[in-house]
Coordinates of N, CA and C in Angstrom, one line a residue:
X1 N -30.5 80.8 126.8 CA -31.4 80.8 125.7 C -32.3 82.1 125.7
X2 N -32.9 82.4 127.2 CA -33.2 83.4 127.2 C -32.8 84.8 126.6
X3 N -31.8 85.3 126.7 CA -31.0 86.1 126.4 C -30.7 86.5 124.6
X4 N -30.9 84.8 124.1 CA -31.1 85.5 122.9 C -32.4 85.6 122.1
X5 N -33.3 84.5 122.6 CA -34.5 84.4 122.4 C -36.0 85.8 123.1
X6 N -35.3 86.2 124.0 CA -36.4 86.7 124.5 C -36.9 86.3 125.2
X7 N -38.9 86.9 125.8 CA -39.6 86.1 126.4 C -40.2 85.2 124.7
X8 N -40.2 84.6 125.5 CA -40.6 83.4 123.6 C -41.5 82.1 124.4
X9 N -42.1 81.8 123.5 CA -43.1 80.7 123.8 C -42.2 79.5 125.3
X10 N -40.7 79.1 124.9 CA -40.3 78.2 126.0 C -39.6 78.9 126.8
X11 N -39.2 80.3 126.1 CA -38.9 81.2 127.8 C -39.5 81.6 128.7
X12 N -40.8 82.1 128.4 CA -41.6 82.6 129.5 C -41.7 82.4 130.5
X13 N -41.9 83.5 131.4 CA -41.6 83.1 133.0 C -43.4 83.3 133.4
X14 N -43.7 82.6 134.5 CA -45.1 82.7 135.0 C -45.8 84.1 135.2
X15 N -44.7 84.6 135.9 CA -45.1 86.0 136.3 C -45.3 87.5 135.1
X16 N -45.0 86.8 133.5 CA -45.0 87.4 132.3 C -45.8 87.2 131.5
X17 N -46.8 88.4 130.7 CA -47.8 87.9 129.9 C -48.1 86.9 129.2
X18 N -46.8 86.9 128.3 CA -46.7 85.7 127.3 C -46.8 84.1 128.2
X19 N -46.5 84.2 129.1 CA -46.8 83.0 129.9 C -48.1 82.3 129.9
X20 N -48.9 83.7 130.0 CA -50.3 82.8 129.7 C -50.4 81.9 128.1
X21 N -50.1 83.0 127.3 CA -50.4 82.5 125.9 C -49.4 81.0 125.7
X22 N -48.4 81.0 126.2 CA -47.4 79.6 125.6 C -48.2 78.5 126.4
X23 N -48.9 79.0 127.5 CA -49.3 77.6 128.6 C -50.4 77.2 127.8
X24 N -51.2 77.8 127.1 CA -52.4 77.7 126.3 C -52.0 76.8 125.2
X25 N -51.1 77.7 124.3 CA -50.8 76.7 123.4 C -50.1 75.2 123.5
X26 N -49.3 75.2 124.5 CA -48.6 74.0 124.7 C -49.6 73.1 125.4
X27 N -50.3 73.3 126.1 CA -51.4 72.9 126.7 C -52.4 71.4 126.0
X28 N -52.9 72.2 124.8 CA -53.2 72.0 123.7 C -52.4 70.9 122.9
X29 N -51.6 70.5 123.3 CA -50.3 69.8 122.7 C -50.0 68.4 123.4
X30 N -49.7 69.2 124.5 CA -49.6 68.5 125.3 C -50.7 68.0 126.9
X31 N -51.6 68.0 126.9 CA -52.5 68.1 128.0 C -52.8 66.9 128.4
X32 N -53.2 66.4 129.2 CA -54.0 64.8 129.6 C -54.6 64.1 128.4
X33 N -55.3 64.8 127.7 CA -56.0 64.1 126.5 C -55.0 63.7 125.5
X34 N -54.6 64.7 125.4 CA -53.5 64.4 124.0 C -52.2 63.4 124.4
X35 N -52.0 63.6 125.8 CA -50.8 62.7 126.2 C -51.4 60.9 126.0
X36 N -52.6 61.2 126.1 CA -53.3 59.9 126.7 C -52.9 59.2 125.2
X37 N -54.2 60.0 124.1 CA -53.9 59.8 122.4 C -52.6 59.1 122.3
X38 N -51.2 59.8 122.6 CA -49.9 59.1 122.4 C -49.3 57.9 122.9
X39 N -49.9 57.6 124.0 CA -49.3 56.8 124.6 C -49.1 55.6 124.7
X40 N -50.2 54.9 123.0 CA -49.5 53.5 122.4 C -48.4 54.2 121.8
X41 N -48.5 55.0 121.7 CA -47.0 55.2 120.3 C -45.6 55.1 121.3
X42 N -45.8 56.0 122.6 CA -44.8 56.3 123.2 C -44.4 54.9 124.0
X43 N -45.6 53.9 124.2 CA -44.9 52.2 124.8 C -44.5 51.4 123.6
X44 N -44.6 51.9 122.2 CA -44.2 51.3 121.6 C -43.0 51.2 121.2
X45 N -42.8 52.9 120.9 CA -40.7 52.9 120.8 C -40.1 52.5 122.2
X46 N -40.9 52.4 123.3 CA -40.0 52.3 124.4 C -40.2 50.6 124.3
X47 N -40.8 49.9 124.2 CA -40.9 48.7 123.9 C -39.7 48.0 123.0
X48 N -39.6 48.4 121.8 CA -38.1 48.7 120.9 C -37.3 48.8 121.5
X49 N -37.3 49.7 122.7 CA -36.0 49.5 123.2 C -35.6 48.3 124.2
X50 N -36.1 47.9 124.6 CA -36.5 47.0 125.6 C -36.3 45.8 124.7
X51 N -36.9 45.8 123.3 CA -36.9 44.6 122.7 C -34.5 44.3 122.3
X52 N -34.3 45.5 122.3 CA -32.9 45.8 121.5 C -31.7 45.4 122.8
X53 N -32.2 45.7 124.0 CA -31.6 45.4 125.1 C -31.5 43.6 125.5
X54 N -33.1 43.0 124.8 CA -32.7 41.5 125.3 C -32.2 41.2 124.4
X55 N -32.0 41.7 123.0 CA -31.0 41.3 121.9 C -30.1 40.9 122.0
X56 N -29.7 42.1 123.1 CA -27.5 42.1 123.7 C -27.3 41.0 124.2
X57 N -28.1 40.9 125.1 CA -28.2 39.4 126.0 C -27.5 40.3 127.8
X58 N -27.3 39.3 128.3 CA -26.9 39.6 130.1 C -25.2 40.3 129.6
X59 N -25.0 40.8 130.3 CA -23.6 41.1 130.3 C -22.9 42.5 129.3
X60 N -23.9 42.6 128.7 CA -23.2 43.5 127.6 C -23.6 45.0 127.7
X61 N -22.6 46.1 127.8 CA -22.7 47.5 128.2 C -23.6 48.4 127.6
X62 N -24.7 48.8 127.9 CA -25.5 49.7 127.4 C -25.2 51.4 127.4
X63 N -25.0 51.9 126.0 CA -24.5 53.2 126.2 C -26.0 53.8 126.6
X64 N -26.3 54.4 128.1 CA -27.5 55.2 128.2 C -27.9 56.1 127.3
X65 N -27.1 57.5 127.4 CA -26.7 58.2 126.4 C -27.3 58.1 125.1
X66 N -26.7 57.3 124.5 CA -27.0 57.1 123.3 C -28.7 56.5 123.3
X67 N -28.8 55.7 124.0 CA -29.5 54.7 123.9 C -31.5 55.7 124.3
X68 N -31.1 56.7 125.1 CA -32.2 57.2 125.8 C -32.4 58.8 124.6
X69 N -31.4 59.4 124.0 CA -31.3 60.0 122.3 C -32.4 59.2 121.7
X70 N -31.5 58.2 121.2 CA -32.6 57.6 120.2 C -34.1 57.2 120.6
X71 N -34.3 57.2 122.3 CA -35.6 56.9 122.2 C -36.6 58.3 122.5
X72 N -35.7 58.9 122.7 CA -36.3 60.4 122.8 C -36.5 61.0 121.4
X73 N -35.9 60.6 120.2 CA -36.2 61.4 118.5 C -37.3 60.3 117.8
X74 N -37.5 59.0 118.5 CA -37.8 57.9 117.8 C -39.7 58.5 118.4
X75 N -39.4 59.0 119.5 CA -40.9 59.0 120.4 C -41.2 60.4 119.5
X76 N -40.4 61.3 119.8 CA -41.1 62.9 118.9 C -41.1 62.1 117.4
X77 N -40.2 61.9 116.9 CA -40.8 61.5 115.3 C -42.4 61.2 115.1
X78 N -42.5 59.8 115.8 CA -43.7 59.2 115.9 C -44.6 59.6 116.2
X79 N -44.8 60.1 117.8 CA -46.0 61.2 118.2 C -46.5 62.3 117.4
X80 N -45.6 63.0 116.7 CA -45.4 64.1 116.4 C -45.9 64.3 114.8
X81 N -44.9 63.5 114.1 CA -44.8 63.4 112.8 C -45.3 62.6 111.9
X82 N -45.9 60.9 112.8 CA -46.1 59.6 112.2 C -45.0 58.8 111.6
X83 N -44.2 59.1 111.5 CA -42.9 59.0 110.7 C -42.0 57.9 111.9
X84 N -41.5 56.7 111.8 CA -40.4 56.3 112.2 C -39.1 55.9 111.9
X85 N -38.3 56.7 112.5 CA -36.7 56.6 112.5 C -36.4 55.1 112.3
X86 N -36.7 54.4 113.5 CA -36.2 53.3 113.8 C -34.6 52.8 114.1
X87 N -34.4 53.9 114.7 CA -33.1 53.7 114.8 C -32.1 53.0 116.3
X88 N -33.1 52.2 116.6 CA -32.5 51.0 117.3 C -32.0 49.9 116.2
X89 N -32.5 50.1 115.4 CA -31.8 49.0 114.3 C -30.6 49.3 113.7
X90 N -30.3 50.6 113.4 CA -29.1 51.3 113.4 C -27.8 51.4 113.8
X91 N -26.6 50.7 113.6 CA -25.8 51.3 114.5 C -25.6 52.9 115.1
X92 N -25.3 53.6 113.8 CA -24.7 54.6 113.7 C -25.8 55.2 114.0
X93 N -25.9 56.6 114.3 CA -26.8 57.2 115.0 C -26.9 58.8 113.7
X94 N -28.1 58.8 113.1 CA -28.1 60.0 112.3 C -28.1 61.0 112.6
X95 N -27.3 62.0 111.9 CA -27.6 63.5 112.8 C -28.9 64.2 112.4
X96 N -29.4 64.8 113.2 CA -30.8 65.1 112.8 C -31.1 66.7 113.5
X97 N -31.1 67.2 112.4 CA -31.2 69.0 112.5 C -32.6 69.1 112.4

């Protein structure tokens, strides 16, 4: 990614100016405080999932994969956006550019 991006806000290496500025801004984003802020949202889609798992019942195959996708776009949506996907309710899994 490097290569075609450059040094860029997620390439930066420590030892490179821009390193300081991306750590600042992501910081900001992401930091103790702000993680804290999220972190009903983030037990809540994980909770969803948890709820969708005793749905299946004992016995029945969980696609990880799939399963840990959806809770990873369902958590940025929410955190991020306010917006929920909800797509444990979904079979089919939407493509999302």
């Amino acid at each position: 990614m490097r290569a075609f991006v450059g040094d860029a806000l997620f390439t930066a290496r420590t030892d490179e100016p821009n390193w300081g500025k991306a750590h600042r801004i992501l910081m900001a984003a992401f930091g103790p405080a702000s993680l804290r802020e999220m972190f009903p949202e983030m037990l809540d889609i994980a909770e969803q999932l948890f709820l969708k798992w005793e749905r299946l019942g004992d016995g029945h195959a969980v696609d990880i994969s799939d399963n840990t996708t959806r809770l990873t776009l369902d958590t940025i949506a929410l955190t991020a956006f306010g917006y929920r996907f909800n797509s444990f309710y979904d079979k089919a899994m939407r493509i999302m550019l």
